[in-house]
XYZ file of C-alpha atoms in Angstrom:
547
model
C 31.148 13.257 54.239
C 30.576 13.516 50.375
C 33.455 14.750 48.449
C 33.532 18.212 46.278
C 31.644 18.292 43.310
C 33.311 17.456 40.155
C 33.628 20.542 37.647
C 31.336 20.105 34.641
C 33.344 18.710 31.912
C 34.275 21.162 29.252
C 35.662 20.930 25.622
C 36.962 23.298 22.790
C 35.914 23.117 19.614
C 35.929 25.046 16.437
C 32.476 26.798 16.877
C 33.294 27.766 20.704
C 33.457 26.312 24.160
C 31.092 23.499 25.422
C 30.019 22.782 28.917
C 27.943 19.354 29.731
C 27.395 17.023 32.300
C 29.035 13.823 34.022
C 26.971 10.872 33.966
C 27.253 7.261 34.782
C 28.486 7.937 38.202
C 31.072 10.530 36.805
C 32.836 7.866 34.203
C 30.872 9.430 30.846
C 30.927 12.965 29.818
C 27.749 13.989 28.121
C 27.423 17.244 26.008
C 23.762 17.644 24.032
C 22.321 20.125 21.768
C 25.404 20.760 19.682
C 24.468 22.496 16.625
C 26.426 20.809 13.567
C 25.106 23.321 10.802
C 23.153 26.461 10.134
C 19.583 26.316 10.979
C 17.667 25.629 7.803
C 15.004 28.269 8.158
C 13.668 31.086 6.094
C 15.623 31.272 2.746
C 17.570 28.344 3.748
C 14.555 26.016 3.790
C 15.412 23.076 1.474
C 18.799 24.136 0.796
C 21.929 22.178 1.638
C 23.254 22.763 5.336
C 25.433 25.706 5.646
C 28.454 26.068 8.193
C 27.877 25.436 11.991
C 27.345 28.581 13.739
C 30.000 29.835 16.247
C 29.609 31.248 19.619
C 31.422 33.178 22.342
C 31.869 32.107 25.803
C 30.821 28.712 26.956
C 27.688 27.307 25.638
C 25.634 24.968 28.038
C 25.122 21.777 26.214
C 23.191 19.987 28.695
C 19.646 19.890 27.054
C 18.987 18.430 23.568
C 18.051 20.670 20.762
C 14.731 20.426 19.039
C 13.761 17.232 16.872
C 12.646 17.718 13.317
C 9.086 18.613 12.331
C 7.475 15.183 11.887
C 4.288 13.385 10.663
C 3.942 11.289 13.906
C 0.761 10.204 12.534
C 0.919 6.798 13.066
C 2.506 7.163 16.657
C -0.271 6.260 18.770
C -1.250 3.262 16.657
C 2.447 1.883 16.673
C 2.426 2.286 20.625
C -0.803 0.765 20.733
C 0.233 -2.095 18.923
C 3.550 -2.567 20.654
C 1.984 -2.342 24.320
C -0.869 -4.401 23.530
C 1.341 -6.942 21.680
C 3.453 -7.627 24.974
C 1.238 -10.025 26.618
C 0.633 -7.945 29.636
C -2.530 -7.573 31.827
C -5.134 -5.211 30.441
C -5.001 -2.918 33.084
C -1.253 -2.573 32.865
C -1.741 -1.770 29.432
C -4.174 0.870 29.748
C -2.209 2.395 32.495
C 0.842 2.312 30.158
C -1.212 3.607 27.728
C -2.126 6.455 29.548
C 1.349 7.436 30.536
C 2.298 7.606 26.957
C -0.540 10.062 26.078
C 0.329 12.068 29.227
C 4.259 12.532 28.298
C 5.332 15.737 27.417
C 5.619 16.283 23.816
C 9.284 17.325 22.572
C 9.915 20.294 20.818
C 9.728 20.088 17.135
C 11.551 22.850 15.017
C 13.004 23.488 11.475
C 16.089 24.673 12.950
C 16.815 20.999 14.370
C 20.536 20.469 13.151
C 21.733 19.543 16.411
C 23.621 16.276 17.868
C 24.844 14.877 21.331
C 27.909 13.451 22.100
C 28.717 10.831 24.843
C 32.412 9.921 25.756
C 34.707 8.136 28.353
C 37.531 10.660 27.927
C 38.365 13.853 27.001
C 41.980 13.668 26.099
C 42.515 14.078 22.287
C 44.977 11.723 22.638
C 42.477 8.466 23.763
C 41.886 8.541 19.962
C 38.887 6.117 20.905
C 36.472 4.382 17.897
C 33.646 6.881 17.269
C 30.112 5.468 16.537
C 27.558 7.491 14.982
C 23.804 6.874 15.440
C 21.170 7.620 12.843
C 17.437 7.307 14.003
C 14.908 5.529 12.334
C 11.425 6.764 11.587
C 10.280 6.063 7.972
C 12.246 9.499 7.091
C 9.294 10.971 8.439
C 9.539 10.527 12.085
C 12.074 10.096 14.821
C 15.109 12.074 16.797
C 18.443 11.167 18.031
C 17.166 11.962 21.543
C 14.575 9.367 21.560
C 13.965 7.635 25.113
C 15.525 4.096 23.471
C 18.636 6.008 22.673
C 19.168 8.011 25.781
C 21.985 5.427 27.433
C 25.722 5.947 28.239
C 26.088 1.874 28.018
C 27.737 2.247 24.618
C 30.240 4.962 25.800
C 31.030 2.867 29.156
C 32.053 -0.059 26.496
C 35.048 2.571 25.590
C 34.081 4.237 22.389
C 32.577 7.673 21.884
C 28.898 7.772 20.755
C 27.167 10.593 18.554
C 23.486 10.684 17.884
C 22.291 13.182 15.349
C 18.890 14.947 13.915
C 18.450 15.485 10.470
C 15.563 17.053 8.237
C 12.472 14.669 7.913
C 9.510 14.356 5.324
C 8.458 17.452 3.346
C 11.453 19.484 5.044
C 14.098 16.675 4.335
C 13.207 15.736 1.235
C 11.013 17.770 -0.756
C 12.120 17.846 -4.521
C 10.666 20.577 -6.807
C 11.842 21.645 -10.105
C 12.068 24.815 -9.243
C 14.869 23.910 -6.786
C 16.336 21.771 -9.087
C 16.910 24.955 -11.029
C 18.450 26.891 -8.086
C 20.796 24.435 -7.317
C 24.330 24.447 -8.711
C 24.485 20.872 -8.806
C 21.005 20.600 -11.008
C 19.336 18.738 -8.431
C 16.474 18.779 -5.695
C 15.703 16.804 -2.600
C 17.897 14.674 -0.147
C 18.533 17.755 2.728
C 18.181 15.278 5.237
C 20.644 13.062 3.597
C 22.917 15.973 3.264
C 22.406 16.997 6.760
C 23.690 13.290 7.810
C 26.767 14.224 5.741
C 27.381 17.503 7.260
C 26.869 15.783 10.995
C 29.728 13.238 9.580
C 31.820 16.294 8.371
C 31.339 18.103 11.977
C 32.655 14.774 13.462
C 35.823 14.826 11.230
C 36.613 18.221 12.359
C 35.467 18.253 15.975
C 35.502 14.496 17.670
C 39.416 14.813 18.413
C 38.307 17.262 21.330
C 35.867 14.463 22.734
C 38.704 11.896 22.767
C 37.771 10.331 19.556
C 39.464 9.023 16.578
C 38.243 10.885 12.950
C 39.991 8.321 11.299
C 37.912 5.526 12.994
C 34.185 6.376 12.553
C 31.479 3.684 12.588
C 28.045 4.689 11.116
C 25.123 2.719 12.284
C 21.373 3.109 12.335
C 18.222 1.093 12.402
C 15.099 1.224 9.739
C 15.170 4.336 8.253
C 18.594 5.034 10.038
C 19.665 1.636 8.688
C 18.452 2.393 5.092
C 20.326 5.760 5.503
C 23.724 3.794 6.714
C 23.445 2.303 2.949
C 22.805 5.278 1.449
C 25.743 6.814 2.873
C 27.852 3.883 1.826
C 26.595 4.561 -1.766
C 26.944 8.275 -1.723
C 30.494 9.825 -3.343
C 29.658 13.107 -1.160
C 29.996 10.680 2.158
C 33.428 8.820 1.069
C 35.948 9.008 3.642
C 33.549 10.088 6.258
C 33.212 6.723 7.961
C 35.426 3.386 7.915
C 32.710 0.847 9.271
C 29.064 0.689 9.291
C 26.130 -1.319 11.009
C 22.642 -1.694 9.108
C 19.921 -2.773 11.265
C 16.513 -3.672 9.589
C 17.147 -1.496 6.684
C 14.575 -1.521 4.134
C 13.488 0.663 1.199
C 9.509 0.366 0.861
C 9.945 1.379 -2.749
C 10.131 4.994 -1.684
C 13.712 5.506 -3.422
C 12.357 6.898 -6.827
C 13.697 8.951 -9.373
C 13.497 12.983 -9.655
C 11.709 13.026 -12.857
C 9.588 10.054 -13.627
C 7.429 7.647 -11.838
C 8.143 4.110 -10.661
C 5.921 1.423 -9.338
C 3.242 3.147 -7.678
C 5.013 6.268 -6.992
C 5.007 9.276 -8.857
C 8.347 11.245 -9.538
C 9.797 12.477 -6.812
C 9.535 16.485 -8.355
C 5.736 15.113 -9.460
C 4.941 14.267 -6.185
C 6.372 17.545 -5.011
C 4.662 19.513 -7.525
C 1.201 18.202 -6.210
C 2.002 19.290 -2.804
C 2.659 22.987 -4.035
C -0.466 22.989 -5.579
C -2.396 21.640 -2.694
C -0.522 24.039 -0.501
C -1.891 26.956 -3.261
C 1.438 27.856 -4.292
C 0.452 28.106 -7.966
C 2.215 31.591 -8.619
C 4.885 31.987 -10.797
C 7.633 31.257 -7.883
C 5.781 28.291 -5.928
C 9.309 27.508 -3.897
C 9.243 31.257 -2.778
C 5.458 31.121 -1.768
C 6.274 27.945 0.067
C 8.961 29.383 1.680
C 7.374 32.494 2.799
C 4.609 29.941 4.844
C 5.282 29.176 8.545
C 6.273 25.808 9.270
C 3.325 25.173 11.262
C 1.384 25.892 8.044
C 3.168 23.426 6.041
C 2.780 20.910 8.639
C -0.858 21.035 8.892
C -1.136 20.721 5.096
C 1.055 17.711 5.418
C -1.053 16.247 7.875
C -3.991 16.455 5.921
C -2.668 14.890 2.820
C -1.652 11.328 2.835
C -0.889 11.419 -0.868
C 1.343 14.149 -1.032
C 2.274 14.660 2.380
C 5.210 12.011 2.587
C 8.792 12.906 0.954
C 11.539 10.333 0.769
C 15.118 10.054 -0.584
C 15.158 10.481 -3.910
C 17.698 8.961 -6.844
C 18.966 12.331 -8.014
C 22.227 11.494 -9.703
C 24.452 13.548 -7.183
C 23.531 12.974 -3.334
C 22.372 9.384 -4.393
C 23.492 8.876 -7.805
C 21.206 5.245 -7.794
C 19.286 2.989 -5.657
C 21.595 1.307 -3.021
C 20.313 -1.896 -4.272
C 21.600 -1.176 -7.586
C 25.137 0.314 -6.393
C 25.588 -2.928 -4.110
C 24.683 -4.945 -7.244
C 27.244 -3.564 -8.943
C 30.043 -3.403 -6.471
C 30.075 0.424 -6.130
C 29.194 0.602 -2.333
C 31.920 1.779 -0.158
C 34.254 -0.998 0.786
C 33.717 -0.900 4.678
C 33.285 -3.742 7.028
C 29.765 -4.187 7.453
C 27.360 -5.819 10.263
C 23.889 -6.072 8.928
C 20.905 -7.779 10.150
C 16.851 -8.147 10.816
C 14.470 -9.217 13.194
C 12.581 -12.629 13.338
C 8.853 -10.665 12.977
C 9.428 -7.369 11.341
C 6.190 -7.450 10.333
C 3.702 -7.409 13.462
C 3.941 -3.787 14.269
C 3.742 -2.748 10.888
C 1.128 -4.521 9.122
C -2.028 -2.768 10.362
C -0.570 0.582 9.138
C 0.018 -1.235 5.669
C -2.775 -3.062 4.274
C -0.736 -4.427 1.392
C 1.777 -7.215 2.291
C 4.105 -5.245 -0.404
C 4.675 -1.639 1.244
C 5.254 0.260 -2.140
C 1.646 -0.714 -2.977
C 0.070 0.634 0.434
C -1.936 3.090 -1.339
C -3.704 1.048 -4.075
C -6.805 -0.597 -3.682
C -6.784 -4.227 -1.775
C -9.390 -6.866 -3.037
C -11.219 -9.174 -0.424
C -9.025 -11.753 -0.696
C -5.953 -9.407 0.351
C -3.632 -10.212 -2.733
C -3.631 -7.163 -5.143
C -3.151 -7.489 -8.863
C 0.086 -5.541 -8.687
C 1.708 -8.167 -6.166
C 0.945 -11.006 -8.583
C 2.151 -9.479 -11.351
C 5.236 -8.379 -9.537
C 5.881 -12.016 -7.946
C 4.898 -13.616 -11.400
C 5.925 -17.423 -11.485
C 7.100 -17.170 -8.047
C 3.480 -16.462 -6.476
C 2.224 -20.139 -6.061
C 5.462 -21.058 -4.493
C 5.315 -18.275 -2.143
C 1.525 -18.942 -1.420
C 3.012 -22.581 0.146
C 5.409 -20.647 2.262
C 2.903 -18.328 3.690
C -0.147 -20.245 3.411
C -3.423 -18.051 3.179
C -1.940 -15.153 1.403
C -4.213 -15.525 -1.264
C -6.902 -15.683 1.122
C -6.225 -12.302 3.077
C -4.733 -14.265 5.793
C -3.351 -11.262 8.354
C -0.742 -13.659 9.658
C 0.590 -14.772 6.240
C 0.740 -11.241 5.167
C 2.633 -10.199 8.449
C 5.378 -12.726 7.729
C 5.492 -12.186 4.060
C 5.933 -8.065 4.592
C 8.553 -8.646 7.306
C 10.677 -10.894 5.304
C 10.370 -9.249 1.994
C 10.738 -5.845 3.085
C 13.603 -6.448 5.716
C 15.118 -9.944 5.559
C 15.326 -9.905 1.741
C 16.736 -6.444 2.015
C 19.475 -7.627 4.111
C 20.329 -10.885 2.307
C 20.659 -8.811 -1.083
C 23.310 -6.386 0.540
C 25.144 -8.917 2.604
C 25.514 -11.013 -0.573
C 26.657 -8.640 -2.650
C 29.055 -6.953 0.063
C 30.576 -10.304 0.424
C 30.898 -11.220 -3.120
C 33.064 -7.877 -3.501
C 35.492 -8.899 -0.844
C 34.190 -6.662 1.790
C 34.255 -8.171 5.287
C 30.199 -8.805 5.981
C 28.599 -10.281 9.040
C 24.881 -11.215 9.528
C 23.038 -11.298 12.233
C 19.216 -12.428 13.376
C 17.268 -11.067 16.451
C 14.903 -13.772 17.648
C 14.278 -12.774 21.219
C 10.884 -12.728 22.273
C 9.651 -12.059 25.913
C 8.246 -15.006 28.174
C 4.958 -13.397 28.827
C 2.176 -15.520 28.060
C 0.012 -13.893 25.465
C 2.758 -12.108 23.708
C 1.853 -11.741 20.177
C 4.546 -9.768 18.287
C 7.419 -12.051 18.481
C 10.749 -10.604 17.726
C 9.155 -7.212 16.459
C 10.420 -4.502 14.377
C 12.756 -2.319 16.670
C 13.128 -4.694 19.114
C 16.997 -4.997 19.376
C 17.508 -1.238 19.921
C 17.275 -1.422 23.699
C 19.758 -4.417 23.408
C 21.998 -2.444 21.057
C 22.260 0.693 23.238
C 21.991 -0.994 26.413
C 18.680 1.018 27.615
C 16.360 -0.305 30.157
C 13.207 1.952 29.122
C 10.511 1.462 32.494
C 7.736 0.805 29.683
C 9.921 -2.258 28.261
C 11.795 -3.305 31.248
C 14.637 -6.000 30.591
C 15.032 -9.171 32.719
C 18.604 -10.157 33.922
C 18.489 -12.560 30.657
C 18.041 -9.600 28.461
C 21.030 -7.644 30.288
C 23.185 -10.356 29.709
C 22.190 -10.584 25.849
C 22.572 -6.778 25.697
C 25.895 -6.920 26.846
C 26.915 -9.482 24.203
C 25.305 -7.876 21.649
C 27.397 -4.372 22.701
C 30.486 -6.318 22.901
C 29.856 -7.236 19.047
C 29.180 -3.845 18.002
C 31.871 -2.151 19.997
C 34.469 -4.696 18.459
C 33.354 -3.964 15.204
C 33.705 -0.342 15.845
C 37.113 -0.625 17.557
C 38.903 -3.088 15.221
C 36.630 -3.779 12.228
C 36.402 -6.882 14.094
C 33.316 -8.248 15.657
C 35.743 -11.407 17.049
C 38.272 -9.002 18.636
C 36.959 -9.463 22.160
C 37.515 -12.956 24.057
C 34.888 -15.321 23.410
C 32.605 -16.952 25.827
C 29.756 -19.226 26.767
C 27.254 -16.791 25.160
C 29.874 -14.980 22.813
C 30.697 -17.514 19.992
C 32.611 -16.781 17.084
C 30.816 -14.961 14.538
C 31.508 -16.064 11.058
C 31.725 -13.610 7.775
C 29.195 -14.275 5.377
C 29.757 -16.542 2.747
C 27.268 -16.486 -0.368
C 27.957 -19.954 -1.017
C 27.265 -21.392 2.377
C 25.193 -18.434 4.150
C 25.133 -18.190 8.109
C 24.246 -15.780 10.535
C 24.602 -15.214 14.271
C 21.195 -15.505 15.947
C 20.824 -13.371 19.032
C 18.305 -14.792 21.619
C 19.103 -15.544 25.245
C 21.353 -17.838 23.748
C 23.466 -16.537 20.992
C 24.192 -19.398 18.176
C 25.785 -19.291 14.651
C 23.157 -21.384 12.425
C 22.892 -21.495 8.680
C 20.238 -18.669 6.887
C 16.763 -20.144 7.914
C 14.930 -18.303 5.471
C 16.926 -18.354 2.290
C 14.573 -19.502 -0.070
C 12.112 -17.029 0.244
C 14.935 -14.554 0.705
C 16.245 -15.748 -2.792
C 12.827 -15.195 -4.286
C 12.665 -11.690 -3.040
C 15.969 -11.124 -4.418
C 15.070 -12.091 -7.908
C 12.585 -9.490 -7.807
C 14.892 -7.064 -6.361
C 17.079 -7.819 -9.814
C 14.173 -7.140 -11.709
C 13.362 -3.397 -9.864
C 17.162 -2.838 -10.120
C 16.866 -3.388 -14.117
C 13.465 -1.513 -13.968
C 15.119 1.490 -12.479
C 18.362 1.429 -14.546
C 16.004 1.150 -18.245
C 16.153 4.244 -20.250
């Protein structure tokens, strides 16, 4: 006979009372859709997040809040590449593609500033480590409630996990001169980054009610989320709000541009926003007021219709983000917190078809028949001949060479730059390299961009089921991640056959831990190309900081 039904978990926070649900056989309390800031709608569009709303009575926290309005322009192509590259039988691929198309579209809204909490304890005295997840998606797409993050596995390892939404694209990073004029700080843009900071402030003020320790917070994220981790490490507004960091496949695609001047193939952020305002017909005396009077749906239609002015990214504004994170790390101005950082072996395979150029900052420029743009040759200078030797066929438009180049340059070299400078500053730094590849014959993606996410979250999503070896690898990765969060020591747990001691990164003798079905420690295998690309990063820093 079944026992009495367990009472729903409840907590009292500064905003009011919340009621959630028990998951993982009653061992993890889950609270979804908690507003952490005032809805950024109406006159609050393109303003810093305001105070979180309060309520009377008990608020049901059992459903995710809406995700941010987003482009999703490349979603079908991304998913098609993902499914077709697994080496499965064509019948299975067609069935999964049909399933993806039939999946209900999650609600999107400007009113998107919500987060979710998963905790194994509701005792404030538990003082559990807290891990705050920042989703990826090129700062244009994604949400904290994506299927790959919908797992209680990390919480079952004794940590409180928080997943957040933040404003994206036009709504998160629009930077117009008139917005600068109305700002007390004289800046515009970076509203999505301010949302991330507001979420961390909410965690500081409320997480104890969920059993979490506000003095032991780890921020972690992948792709644009990993880049956001580095932004927060270099933003003075985020100092003291977190104590450890994990950046998975971070990579700036040349999108970090100044407010008021062009950089590489990109116009200045405010020039791009002015162009968008003109495309939207906001050409009067107060274009921002005109844009705020338009519906979010109408603005979104204009975004989707215009690739040239529709994308908006984090900006070097001198306040939220005083400088490129590349430059901040090189100068030792980042937060001196313990850092885990890494990339995957085949980052470019899912992305190359959406880029054209092997260097993402030139993706909007014409590509010649040989596939190597003059801008690429000029940027790489005397190193181009050696890179053509490393990536044979790069100068003949070979897709495989361009794919490897893209992944190494955009992600691997960025990781190497950040790790090297963080370690030089005396900060605990550990680097990983994810190489696990499914064993299906015909798999063509390798260890692709985002392939590590299910392993980090312990999420066994039906379209990408895990084998027993995959589940074992996932458990080891989660041990490293949660040990880092718990004690700032990835080696705090007992070692095992598949859980070797992970050495700190030493720029003089760089080693990483390689995550495959067997976990091993080895020298960095792509050091030469990373150092060539690192010299390019140094030149970019000089260009960004030049008067």
